Coordinates of C-alpha atoms in Angstrom, one line a residue:
Chain A
M8 CA 10.5 31.7 -19.0
S9 CA 8.7 29.1 -21.4
I10 CA 5.4 27.1 -19.9
P11 CA 5.7 23.3 -21.3
S12 CA 2.4 22.2 -22.3
L13 CA 0.5 18.1 -22.4
N14 CA 3.1 16.9 -25.0
D15 CA 5.8 18.1 -23.0
I16 CA 4.3 15.8 -20.3
Q17 CA 3.7 12.8 -22.9
K18 CA 7.8 12.8 -24.0
A19 CA 8.8 12.8 -20.1
H20 CA 6.6 10.1 -19.8
R21 CA 8.3 8.1 -23.0
R22 CA 11.7 9.0 -21.7
I23 CA 11.3 7.8 -17.9
V24 CA 8.7 4.8 -18.4
S25 CA 11.5 2.1 -18.1
L26 CA 12.9 3.3 -14.9
I27 CA 9.6 3.8 -13.1
H28 CA 6.6 1.8 -11.6
Q29 CA 3.0 2.5 -13.1
T30 CA 2.1 2.4 -9.9
P31 CA -1.3 1.1 -8.7
V32 CA -4.8 3.5 -8.4
L33 CA -6.4 2.3 -5.1
T34 CA -10.5 3.2 -4.1
S35 CA -12.3 2.4 -1.2
S36 CA -15.7 2.2 -0.8
S37 CA -15.9 3.1 3.5
F38 CA -13.7 6.8 1.9
N39 CA -15.9 7.2 -0.7
A40 CA -19.7 6.6 1.4
I41 CA -18.0 9.3 3.9
V42 CA -17.8 12.1 1.2
G43 CA -20.3 11.2 -1.2
G44 CA -18.0 10.9 -4.5
Q45 CA -15.8 8.5 -6.2
V46 CA -12.2 9.4 -5.2
F47 CA -9.2 7.5 -6.9
F48 CA -6.1 7.7 -5.5
K49 CA -2.7 7.3 -7.4
C50 CA -0.7 5.9 -4.9
E51 CA 3.2 7.1 -5.5
N52 CA 3.9 6.5 -2.4
L53 CA 4.2 2.5 -4.1
Q54 CA 6.5 4.4 -6.3
K55 CA 10.4 3.5 -6.5
T56 CA 12.2 5.8 -3.7
G57 CA 8.6 6.3 -2.2
S58 CA 7.7 9.5 -3.9
F59 CA 6.7 10.6 -7.1
K60 CA 9.8 12.4 -6.9
I61 CA 11.5 9.8 -9.2
R62 CA 9.5 11.0 -12.2
G63 CA 10.7 14.8 -12.4
A64 CA 14.2 13.7 -11.5
S65 CA 14.9 11.0 -13.9
N66 CA 13.2 12.8 -16.6
A67 CA 16.1 15.7 -15.5
I68 CA 19.1 13.3 -15.9
L69 CA 18.0 12.0 -19.3
S70 CA 17.4 15.4 -20.7
L71 CA 21.3 15.9 -20.2
S72 CA 24.1 15.1 -22.9
D73 CA 26.8 13.0 -22.2
N74 CA 29.2 15.0 -20.9
E75 CA 27.0 16.8 -18.6
R76 CA 26.3 13.3 -17.4
E77 CA 30.1 12.6 -16.9
K78 CA 29.9 15.2 -14.4
G79 CA 27.5 14.0 -12.2
V80 CA 24.6 15.9 -10.6
T81 CA 23.8 17.4 -7.2
T82 CA 20.6 18.6 -5.5
H83 CA 19.9 20.0 -2.9
S84 CA 16.3 18.3 -0.7
S85 CA 14.7 17.8 2.3
G86 CA 14.9 14.2 1.5
N87 CA 12.1 12.9 -1.7
H88 CA 14.1 14.7 -3.9
A89 CA 17.4 13.4 -2.9
Q90 CA 16.5 10.4 -2.7
A91 CA 15.0 10.1 -5.8
L92 CA 18.1 12.2 -7.4
A93 CA 20.4 9.4 -6.0
Y94 CA 18.3 6.4 -7.0
A95 CA 17.7 7.7 -10.6
A96 CA 21.7 8.5 -11.1
Q97 CA 22.6 5.1 -9.6
S98 CA 20.8 3.4 -12.6
L99 CA 21.9 5.6 -15.3
G100 CA 25.2 5.0 -13.4
I101 CA 26.6 8.7 -12.8
K102 CA 27.8 10.5 -9.7
A103 CA 25.1 12.1 -7.6
T104 CA 26.2 14.2 -4.5
I105 CA 23.6 15.7 -2.2
V106 CA 23.2 18.2 0.0
M107 CA 21.1 17.5 2.8
P108 CA 19.6 19.4 6.2
D109 CA 20.9 17.7 9.2
D110 CA 17.7 17.5 10.4
A111 CA 16.2 16.1 7.2
P112 CA 14.2 12.1 8.5
S113 CA 17.1 9.6 9.0
V114 CA 15.0 7.5 7.3
K115 CA 15.9 9.9 4.6
K116 CA 19.0 9.9 5.1
K117 CA 19.2 6.6 5.1
A118 CA 18.2 5.8 1.8
V119 CA 19.4 8.2 0.4
A120 CA 23.4 7.1 1.5
G121 CA 21.4 3.3 0.1
Y122 CA 21.6 4.8 -3.0
K123 CA 25.8 4.7 -3.3
A124 CA 25.4 9.1 -3.5
E125 CA 28.0 11.2 -1.7
I126 CA 26.2 12.8 0.7
R127 CA 27.0 16.2 2.3
Y128 CA 24.9 18.0 5.1
C129 CA 23.8 21.8 5.6
S130 CA 22.2 23.8 8.2
P131 CA 19.0 23.5 7.5
T132 CA 18.3 27.0 6.0
P133 CA 17.2 27.7 2.4
E134 CA 20.8 29.5 2.5
A135 CA 23.5 27.0 3.5
R136 CA 21.4 24.5 1.7
E137 CA 22.4 26.6 -0.9
A138 CA 25.7 27.9 -0.3
M139 CA 26.6 24.2 0.1
C140 CA 25.3 23.4 -3.3
E141 CA 27.2 26.6 -5.6
E142 CA 30.2 25.0 -3.5
V143 CA 29.4 21.7 -5.2
Q144 CA 29.2 22.6 -8.3
R145 CA 32.4 24.6 -8.6
K146 CA 35.0 22.2 -7.0
T147 CA 33.5 19.3 -8.9
G148 CA 31.2 20.5 -12.1
A149 CA 28.7 18.4 -11.4
I150 CA 25.3 19.5 -12.6
F151 CA 22.4 21.0 -10.6
I152 CA 19.3 19.6 -10.6
P153 CA 17.1 21.5 -9.3
S154 CA 13.9 19.9 -7.5
Y155 CA 10.6 22.0 -8.7
N156 CA 10.9 25.3 -10.3
D157 CA 12.7 23.9 -13.6
N158 CA 10.2 22.4 -16.6
R159 CA 12.4 19.0 -17.0
I160 CA 11.3 18.5 -13.2
I161 CA 7.5 19.9 -13.6
T162 CA 6.9 18.0 -17.1
G163 CA 8.7 14.7 -15.5
Q164 CA 6.2 15.2 -12.6
G165 CA 3.3 15.4 -14.5
T166 CA 3.4 11.9 -15.6
A167 CA 1.7 10.8 -12.2
A168 CA -1.3 12.7 -13.5
L169 CA -1.3 11.7 -17.2
E170 CA -1.0 7.9 -15.8
L171 CA -3.6 8.7 -13.9
L172 CA -6.1 10.3 -17.0
K173 CA -5.1 7.5 -18.8
L174 CA -6.9 4.8 -16.5
H175 CA -9.8 7.8 -15.6
P176 CA -10.1 10.3 -17.9
D177 CA -13.8 11.9 -16.6
L178 CA -12.6 12.8 -13.4
D179 CA -14.4 16.2 -12.4
I180 CA -11.3 17.7 -10.2
I181 CA -7.5 16.5 -9.0
L182 CA -6.0 17.2 -6.1
T183 CA -2.5 17.5 -5.3
P184 CA -0.4 18.9 -2.5
I185 CA 1.9 21.7 -3.0
G186 CA 5.6 22.3 -1.8
G187 CA 7.5 23.9 -4.2
G188 CA 5.2 23.3 -6.5
G189 CA 6.3 21.2 -9.5
L190 CA 3.5 18.3 -9.1
L191 CA 0.7 20.8 -9.0
S192 CA 1.9 22.0 -11.8
G193 CA 2.6 18.7 -14.0
S194 CA -0.7 18.1 -12.9
V195 CA -2.5 21.2 -13.8
I196 CA -0.6 20.9 -17.5
A197 CA -1.5 17.7 -18.1
A198 CA -5.1 17.8 -16.9
K199 CA -5.9 20.6 -18.7
G200 CA -4.3 19.5 -21.8
I201 CA -6.1 16.4 -21.9
N202 CA -9.7 18.0 -20.3
S203 CA -10.2 21.8 -19.9
N204 CA -13.2 21.2 -17.8
I205 CA -11.3 19.2 -15.0
Q206 CA -10.9 21.1 -12.2
V207 CA -7.4 21.0 -10.7
I208 CA -7.1 22.1 -6.6
G209 CA -3.9 22.4 -4.9
T210 CA -3.7 21.8 -1.2
E211 CA -2.0 23.3 1.6
P212 CA -0.9 23.1 5.0
E213 CA -2.6 26.5 7.1
A214 CA 0.9 26.9 8.4
A215 CA 2.8 26.7 5.0
N216 CA 0.2 28.3 3.3
D217 CA 2.4 30.7 0.5
A218 CA 1.2 28.9 -2.7
F219 CA -2.5 29.8 -1.1
L220 CA -1.5 34.0 -0.1
S221 CA 0.8 34.0 -3.7
F222 CA -2.2 32.5 -6.0
K223 CA -4.8 34.9 -3.9
K224 CA -3.2 37.9 -4.1
G225 CA -1.6 37.1 -7.2
E226 CA 2.1 38.0 -6.7
L227 CA 4.7 35.4 -5.0
I228 CA 5.2 35.3 -1.4
L229 CA 8.1 33.3 0.3
V230 CA 7.0 31.3 4.0
N231 CA 10.2 31.6 6.4
K232 CA 10.3 28.1 8.9
P233 CA 7.1 26.7 8.5
N234 CA 5.8 24.8 11.4
T235 CA 4.2 22.1 10.4
I236 CA 4.0 17.8 10.5
C237 CA 4.5 18.1 6.5
D238 CA 8.4 17.9 6.0
G239 CA 7.9 17.6 2.4
L240 CA 6.3 20.7 1.9
K241 CA 8.2 23.1 3.9
T242 CA 9.5 24.8 0.5
S243 CA 7.9 28.1 -1.7
L244 CA 6.6 28.3 -4.5
G245 CA 9.6 29.5 -7.6
D246 CA 8.9 31.9 -10.3
L247 CA 8.0 29.4 -12.8
T248 CA 5.6 26.9 -10.7
F249 CA 3.7 30.3 -9.3
A250 CA 3.2 31.5 -13.1
V251 CA 2.2 28.0 -13.6
I252 CA -0.5 27.4 -10.6
S253 CA -1.3 31.1 -10.8
S254 CA -2.5 31.0 -14.9
Y255 CA -4.2 27.3 -14.9
V256 CA -4.9 26.0 -10.9
T257 CA -8.8 26.5 -10.3
D258 CA -8.7 26.6 -6.4
I259 CA -5.9 27.0 -3.5
V260 CA -7.1 25.2 -0.4
T261 CA -5.5 25.4 3.6
V262 CA -5.9 22.3 6.1
D263 CA -5.5 22.5 9.6
E264 CA -2.4 20.4 10.9
N265 CA -5.2 17.9 12.9
S266 CA -7.0 17.5 10.0
I267 CA -3.5 16.1 8.4
L268 CA -3.4 14.1 11.1
Q269 CA -6.6 12.7 11.2
A270 CA -6.3 12.2 7.4
M271 CA -3.2 10.3 7.9
R272 CA -4.2 7.6 9.9
Y273 CA -7.5 7.3 8.1
I274 CA -6.0 6.2 5.3
W275 CA -3.5 3.6 6.9
E276 CA -5.6 2.3 8.9
R277 CA -8.3 1.7 6.2
M278 CA -6.4 1.7 2.7
K279 CA -3.4 -0.2 4.8
I280 CA -0.9 2.0 2.6
V281 CA 1.8 4.2 4.3
I282 CA 1.5 7.9 3.0
E283 CA 3.3 10.8 4.3
P284 CA 1.9 13.4 6.2
S285 CA 2.1 15.9 2.7
S286 CA 0.2 13.1 1.2
A287 CA -2.6 13.5 3.5
V288 CA -3.1 17.1 3.0
P289 CA -6.1 17.0 -0.5
V290 CA -7.0 13.8 1.7
A291 CA -8.0 16.1 4.0
A292 CA -9.0 18.6 2.2
L293 CA -11.9 16.1 1.1
L294 CA -12.5 15.2 4.8
S295 CA -13.0 18.3 6.4
G296 CA -15.1 19.6 3.5
K297 CA -12.9 22.3 2.1
V298 CA -13.1 19.7 -1.0
E299 CA -16.8 19.4 -2.4
A300 CA -16.8 15.7 -3.0
H301 CA -20.4 14.7 -3.2
N302 CA -21.5 13.3 -6.9
K303 CA -17.9 14.2 -8.4
K304 CA -15.1 11.9 -9.4
I305 CA -12.0 13.4 -8.0
G306 CA -8.6 11.8 -8.5
I307 CA -5.7 12.3 -5.7
I308 CA -2.2 12.2 -6.3
I309 CA -1.1 10.3 -3.3
S310 CA 3.2 11.9 -3.2
G311 CA 4.6 9.6 -0.7
G312 CA 4.9 7.7 2.3
N313 CA 8.1 7.8 2.8
V314 CA 8.2 7.9 7.2
D315 CA 10.5 7.3 10.1
L316 CA 7.8 4.5 11.9
D317 CA 10.4 5.1 15.5
H318 CA 8.3 8.5 14.8
L319 CA 5.0 8.0 14.1
P320 CA 3.0 11.5 14.4
W321 CA 0.1 9.8 16.4
H322 CA 2.8 8.6 19.1
Q323 CA 4.2 11.8 20.0
Chain B
M6 CA -14.7 -35.7 1.5
S7 CA -14.1 -34.2 -2.0
I8 CA -11.3 -32.1 -3.1
P9 CA -12.0 -28.8 -4.8
S10 CA -10.4 -28.4 -8.8
L11 CA -9.2 -25.4 -10.4
N12 CA -12.7 -25.0 -12.5
D13 CA -14.0 -24.4 -8.9
I14 CA -11.5 -21.7 -8.2
Q15 CA -12.6 -20.1 -11.4
K16 CA -16.0 -20.6 -10.9
A17 CA -15.8 -19.1 -7.6
H18 CA -13.7 -16.1 -9.1
R19 CA -17.3 -15.2 -11.7
R20 CA -19.2 -15.9 -8.3
I21 CA -17.3 -13.2 -6.7
V22 CA -15.1 -10.7 -8.7
S23 CA -17.5 -8.0 -8.6
L24 CA -17.9 -8.0 -4.6
I25 CA -13.9 -8.2 -4.5
H26 CA -10.9 -6.2 -5.4
Q27 CA -8.8 -6.5 -7.8
T28 CA -5.7 -6.0 -5.8
P29 CA -2.5 -4.5 -6.9
V30 CA 0.5 -6.5 -7.8
L31 CA 3.8 -5.5 -6.2
T32 CA 7.4 -5.8 -7.1
S33 CA 10.8 -3.8 -4.8
S34 CA 13.7 -3.6 -6.9
S35 CA 15.1 -4.0 -2.7
F36 CA 13.8 -6.5 -2.5
N37 CA 14.9 -8.5 -5.3
A38 CA 18.2 -7.5 -4.7
I39 CA 18.7 -8.3 -1.5
V40 CA 16.8 -12.0 -2.4
G41 CA 18.5 -12.5 -5.2
G42 CA 14.8 -13.2 -7.3
Q43 CA 12.3 -11.6 -8.6
V44 CA 9.2 -11.5 -6.4
F45 CA 5.9 -10.0 -6.9
F46 CA 3.5 -9.2 -3.9
K47 CA -0.1 -10.2 -4.5
C48 CA -1.5 -7.5 -2.0
E49 CA -4.7 -8.6 -0.2
N50 CA -4.0 -6.3 2.1
L51 CA -5.3 -4.2 -0.2
Q52 CA -8.4 -5.8 0.1
K53 CA -11.9 -5.1 1.1
T54 CA -11.7 -5.4 5.0
G55 CA -8.2 -5.1 4.5
S56 CA -7.7 -9.6 3.6
F57 CA -7.8 -12.4 0.9
K58 CA -10.8 -13.3 3.2
I59 CA -13.3 -11.3 2.1
R60 CA -12.7 -14.1 -0.9
G61 CA -14.3 -16.9 0.6
A62 CA -16.8 -15.3 2.9
S63 CA -18.4 -14.1 -0.1
N64 CA -18.2 -17.1 -2.1
A65 CA -19.7 -19.1 0.3
I66 CA -22.9 -16.5 1.2
L67 CA -23.4 -16.4 -3.2
S68 CA -23.3 -20.4 -2.4
L69 CA -26.5 -20.3 -0.5
S70 CA -30.1 -20.7 -1.3
D71 CA -31.8 -18.1 -1.3
N72 CA -34.1 -19.5 1.6
E73 CA -30.7 -19.7 3.7
R74 CA -29.9 -16.5 3.0
E75 CA -33.1 -15.1 4.6
K76 CA -31.8 -16.8 7.9
G77 CA -28.8 -14.8 8.0
V78 CA -25.4 -15.9 8.5
T79 CA -23.0 -16.6 11.5
T80 CA -19.8 -17.4 12.6
H81 CA -16.7 -17.4 14.8
S82 CA -13.6 -15.7 13.9
S83 CA -10.3 -13.7 15.8
G84 CA -10.2 -11.1 13.3
N85 CA -10.5 -11.6 9.7
H86 CA -12.4 -13.5 8.6
A87 CA -15.6 -12.2 11.0
Q88 CA -14.9 -8.5 9.3
A89 CA -15.0 -10.7 5.9
L90 CA -18.5 -12.5 6.4
A91 CA -20.3 -8.9 8.3
Y92 CA -19.1 -6.8 5.0
A93 CA -20.3 -10.2 2.9
A94 CA -23.5 -10.1 4.0
Q95 CA -24.1 -6.0 4.2
S96 CA -23.3 -6.1 0.6
L97 CA -25.6 -8.7 -0.1
G98 CA -28.3 -7.6 2.4
I99 CA -28.3 -10.2 4.8
K100 CA -27.8 -10.4 8.6
A101 CA -24.9 -11.6 10.1
T102 CA -23.9 -12.6 13.5
I103 CA -20.5 -12.7 14.8
V104 CA -18.8 -14.9 17.2
M105 CA -15.7 -12.8 18.4
P106 CA -13.0 -13.3 21.7
D107 CA -12.7 -10.5 23.4
D108 CA -9.4 -10.3 23.3
A109 CA -9.3 -9.7 18.9
P110 CA -7.7 -6.0 18.4
S111 CA -9.4 -3.4 19.3
V112 CA -9.4 -2.7 14.8
K113 CA -10.4 -5.5 14.6
K114 CA -13.8 -5.5 16.5
K115 CA -15.0 -1.9 15.5
A116 CA -14.4 -2.8 11.8
V117 CA -17.0 -5.4 12.3
A118 CA -18.9 -3.3 14.2
G119 CA -19.0 -0.9 11.2
Y120 CA -20.3 -3.3 8.3
K121 CA -23.3 -3.0 11.0
A122 CA -23.0 -7.3 12.2
E123 CA -24.0 -8.1 15.4
I124 CA -21.7 -9.1 17.7
R125 CA -21.4 -11.5 20.7
Y126 CA -18.3 -11.7 22.0
C127 CA -16.8 -14.7 24.0
S128 CA -13.8 -16.1 25.8
P129 CA -11.0 -16.6 24.0
T130 CA -11.0 -20.5 23.4
P131 CA -12.3 -22.8 20.3
E132 CA -14.7 -24.3 22.5
A133 CA -16.0 -21.4 24.0
R134 CA -16.2 -20.0 20.7
E135 CA -18.0 -22.9 19.2
A136 CA -20.6 -23.1 22.1
M137 CA -21.2 -19.3 21.1
C138 CA -22.1 -19.8 18.1
E139 CA -24.1 -23.4 18.1
E140 CA -26.1 -20.9 20.3
V141 CA -26.1 -18.7 17.8
Q142 CA -27.3 -21.1 14.9
R143 CA -29.6 -22.9 17.2
K144 CA -31.9 -19.3 18.3
T145 CA -32.0 -17.9 15.7
G146 CA -31.4 -20.1 12.3
A147 CA -28.3 -18.6 11.1
I148 CA -26.4 -21.0 8.6
F149 CA -22.8 -21.5 10.3
I150 CA -20.1 -19.9 7.5
P151 CA -16.8 -21.8 8.7
S152 CA -13.2 -19.2 8.1
Y153 CA -11.6 -22.5 6.1
N154 CA -12.2 -26.3 6.3
D155 CA -14.9 -25.9 3.2
N156 CA -14.7 -26.2 0.4
R157 CA -16.1 -22.8 -1.2
I158 CA -14.1 -21.1 1.6
I159 CA -11.1 -22.9 0.1
T160 CA -12.2 -22.3 -3.7
G161 CA -12.2 -18.6 -2.7
Q162 CA -9.6 -18.1 -1.0
G163 CA -7.6 -19.1 -4.4
T164 CA -8.5 -16.7 -6.4
A165 CA -5.8 -14.7 -4.9
A166 CA -3.9 -16.7 -6.6
L167 CA -5.2 -17.3 -9.5
E168 CA -5.7 -13.4 -10.3
L169 CA -1.2 -13.6 -9.6
L170 CA -1.2 -16.6 -12.2
K171 CA -3.1 -15.1 -14.7
L172 CA -0.6 -11.9 -14.6
H173 CA 2.5 -13.6 -14.6
P174 CA 1.5 -17.5 -15.3
D175 CA 5.6 -18.4 -14.9
L176 CA 6.1 -18.3 -10.9
D177 CA 8.3 -21.0 -9.9
I178 CA 7.8 -21.1 -6.4
I179 CA 4.6 -19.4 -4.6
L180 CA 4.3 -18.8 -0.8
T181 CA 1.3 -18.3 1.6
P182 CA 1.7 -17.9 5.4
I183 CA -0.7 -20.9 7.1
G184 CA -3.2 -20.6 9.7
G185 CA -6.3 -23.1 9.0
G186 CA -5.0 -24.1 5.7
G187 CA -7.2 -22.5 3.6
L188 CA -6.0 -19.8 2.0
L189 CA -2.9 -22.6 1.1
S190 CA -5.3 -24.6 0.1
G191 CA -6.9 -22.9 -2.6
S192 CA -3.2 -21.5 -3.8
V193 CA -2.0 -24.9 -4.5
I194 CA -5.3 -26.2 -6.3
A195 CA -5.2 -22.7 -8.2
A196 CA -1.4 -23.4 -9.1
K197 CA -1.5 -26.6 -9.5
G198 CA -4.0 -27.4 -11.7
I199 CA -2.5 -24.2 -14.0
N200 CA 1.2 -25.6 -13.4
S201 CA 2.0 -28.8 -11.8
N202 CA 5.8 -27.7 -12.2
I203 CA 4.9 -24.7 -9.8
Q204 CA 6.2 -25.2 -6.6
V205 CA 3.8 -24.2 -3.0
I206 CA 5.3 -23.6 -0.2
G207 CA 3.5 -22.9 3.1
T208 CA 4.7 -20.8 5.7
E209 CA 4.1 -20.8 9.1
P210 CA 5.3 -19.0 12.5
E211 CA 7.3 -21.6 14.5
A212 CA 5.5 -20.9 17.4
A213 CA 2.4 -21.9 16.1
N214 CA 3.9 -24.7 13.2
D215 CA 0.7 -27.4 13.3
A216 CA 1.0 -27.5 9.9
F217 CA 4.3 -27.9 9.4
L218 CA 4.6 -31.2 12.6
S219 CA 1.1 -32.2 10.4
F220 CA 2.8 -32.9 6.8
K221 CA 5.8 -34.2 8.5
K222 CA 4.5 -36.2 10.5
G223 CA 1.8 -37.6 7.7
E224 CA -0.8 -36.8 10.8
L225 CA -3.0 -33.9 11.6
I226 CA -1.8 -32.4 14.0
L227 CA -3.0 -29.1 16.9
V228 CA -1.4 -27.1 18.6
N229 CA -3.3 -25.4 21.3
K230 CA -2.2 -21.2 22.6
P231 CA 0.4 -20.8 20.3
N232 CA 2.5 -17.9 21.5
T233 CA 2.9 -15.7 18.1
I234 CA 2.6 -12.1 17.1
C235 CA 0.7 -13.7 14.1
D236 CA -2.8 -13.3 15.7
G237 CA -4.2 -14.8 12.4
L238 CA -2.4 -17.6 12.1
K239 CA -3.0 -19.4 15.9
T240 CA -5.4 -22.0 14.1
S241 CA -4.7 -25.5 13.6
L242 CA -5.8 -26.9 10.3
G243 CA -8.8 -28.5 9.5
D244 CA -9.3 -32.3 8.0
L245 CA -10.1 -30.8 4.4
T246 CA -7.4 -28.2 4.6
F247 CA -4.8 -30.8 6.0
A248 CA -5.9 -33.3 3.1
V249 CA -5.3 -30.7 0.6
I250 CA -1.8 -29.4 2.0
S251 CA -0.6 -33.4 2.2
S252 CA -1.8 -33.7 -1.0
Y253 CA -0.4 -31.0 -2.5
V254 CA 2.5 -28.8 -1.1
T255 CA 5.8 -29.2 -2.1
D256 CA 6.8 -28.3 1.6
I257 CA 5.7 -26.2 4.7
V258 CA 8.7 -23.8 6.7
T259 CA 8.7 -22.4 9.8
V260 CA 10.7 -18.8 10.9
D261 CA 10.7 -17.2 13.9
E262 CA 9.2 -14.1 15.4
N263 CA 12.0 -12.2 15.5
S264 CA 12.5 -13.0 11.5
I265 CA 8.7 -12.4 10.9
L266 CA 9.1 -8.3 13.5
Q267 CA 11.8 -7.5 10.9
A268 CA 10.2 -8.9 7.5
M269 CA 6.8 -6.7 8.1
R270 CA 9.0 -3.6 9.1
Y271 CA 11.2 -3.7 5.8
I272 CA 7.8 -3.9 4.1
W273 CA 6.1 -1.6 5.6
E274 CA 9.3 1.1 5.6
R275 CA 10.7 -0.1 2.1
M276 CA 6.9 -0.9 0.3
K277 CA 5.2 1.7 2.2
I278 CA 2.6 -0.6 2.5
V279 CA 0.8 -1.6 6.0
I280 CA 0.9 -5.7 6.1
E281 CA -0.3 -7.1 9.3
P282 CA 2.7 -9.9 11.1
S283 CA 1.1 -12.9 9.0
S284 CA 1.5 -11.6 6.5
A285 CA 5.3 -11.8 6.6
V286 CA 5.6 -14.8 7.6
P287 CA 6.3 -16.1 4.0
V288 CA 8.3 -12.3 3.6
A289 CA 11.0 -13.5 6.6
A290 CA 11.0 -17.5 4.9
L291 CA 12.6 -15.4 2.0
L292 CA 14.8 -12.8 4.1
S293 CA 15.9 -16.0 6.2
G294 CA 17.1 -18.2 3.5
K295 CA 14.5 -20.9 4.4
V296 CA 13.5 -20.4 0.9
E297 CA 16.0 -20.4 -1.4
A298 CA 14.4 -17.7 -4.1
H299 CA 17.8 -17.3 -5.8
N300 CA 17.1 -17.0 -9.8
K301 CA 13.8 -18.0 -9.2
K302 CA 10.6 -16.2 -10.1
I303 CA 8.1 -16.0 -6.6
G304 CA 4.8 -15.2 -5.9
I305 CA 3.9 -14.3 -2.5
I306 CA 0.4 -14.2 -1.4
I307 CA 0.3 -10.8 0.9
S308 CA -2.7 -12.0 3.3
G309 CA -3.8 -8.8 5.3
G310 CA -3.2 -5.6 6.3
N311 CA -5.5 -5.4 9.9
V312 CA -3.5 -4.3 12.6
D313 CA -3.8 -1.9 15.9
L314 CA -1.5 1.4 15.2
D315 CA -1.5 2.7 18.1
H316 CA 0.1 -1.2 19.5
L317 CA 2.3 -1.6 16.6
P318 CA 5.2 -4.7 17.5
W319 CA 8.3 -2.5 16.9
H320 CA 6.9 0.0 19.6
Q321 CA 6.3 -3.2 22.5

């Protein structure tokens, strides 16, 4: 198992730059006044396909040989990686077959279908997803593109922090949410490679705290069927992302569901951007004081904005 | 009555630049595919106070003498100008008294209060607003800052198009919504001053088509209590904005309420930004084909994002 470097992330960025948006970095004086620091929101919700996942997915596809690309790609995903892989494949003219749990939000299913990928539905368990995805590979020869536990994915996801640090190299802290840990792994490699004094802190729902437990205990702990509004953060870490995170990350903090909901609503109401619950987790860490922002410069990777507008959490 | 010039807008921009956000310009490949052109969204919903109105309000205050500033400022507004004036006054350390109709969206009332302005509520008629605002001026000496029919406001609002054209000088068309006409007037002066070939088209709800009727007939026509979801566009043109618009604007088109609602939802769902109904009007003009986008480069000023998240139009 080899851990990628800042140089690998820079190479990934050159590889994918024409396929992605250079997303804006927003600030809010009212948010800064509340937390007492300066916060820079790197808006990957405004990224193509509505999340940072296009970075890793396109980097992975562009790393394949011509022969591999001809066979097409496949993955299993609860949503954002699925959309990202479908879009990247469509942009590059290759076939994608996406295995999705049948309870994925309808807006995510529609988007994947809109990118002309073939969708195969399965039960919402890790076992069912993997079995069906293996079947697709066996029958079609499609190349499996994992959603986080993979160096091509980690280096792709790290390009968001790379862009943020290019604009704001003097950040004290970078915050990201944690699902499978691909975004956090890529971000910490980018940040520590640029300036080893930058603290990189992972933020996680209390109700899906596998990374928090793993980090504190020093061994990989999985959680089964976590009950959180953050549909993007239900995954546990993999061995590779756990190795990166346990080696380099400063800390992991958790926040409760109500804090996440309040933080999500605050961002919609005051910053006028649509963010999904997962993206509100690092925001909640600041608003709840779990991460101390006083007189600090803090970057947050806003991971995505794919929500079902007919089922907003504050209407339920 | 003198009409301001591009040079006046450039001066306004230098005056206000430290008080405002240089808002991002977003693009969407899915939107471009639908309309068959290239569309650039200048996101004033991401502006301070959630709308472009801070541009005109801060330019107006910064144009006052020290003696006038000491007296404070006042205005009557259904919302976005109110927030903008309150915020600009707070930033510059002067007192603001805002006359608001008692049926203004609660999110707008809360924001004005949050900027420490004094609020005076009145009935939701032009007469009641003006009477109360005159009373405030008489009793306190506060300087009245109008919301659109004023050269300082028009030149301030024109700075959004100025920024957009600096990034994309080769636009074929610029679209804005029309309420009182300040944004459209400033935009057309900026655009025509930079390149007289740029077409500037105003877009208006059918249900509040005073500007359309005025433009077509060549005389100022007012509408009374228009019934539209676009709470920002219920105002009629003033003599100054009518003079600018009738002299320079290429055309005015109208769109129906359902088109506006669909366009608003599309932008939330696909572009992940919160826009208010008024901002969806130029989007609807493109999606409905009222403005032909084929092979054109089009700039849209997305005017604002102040909505009540508890009362979204697609939940009513």
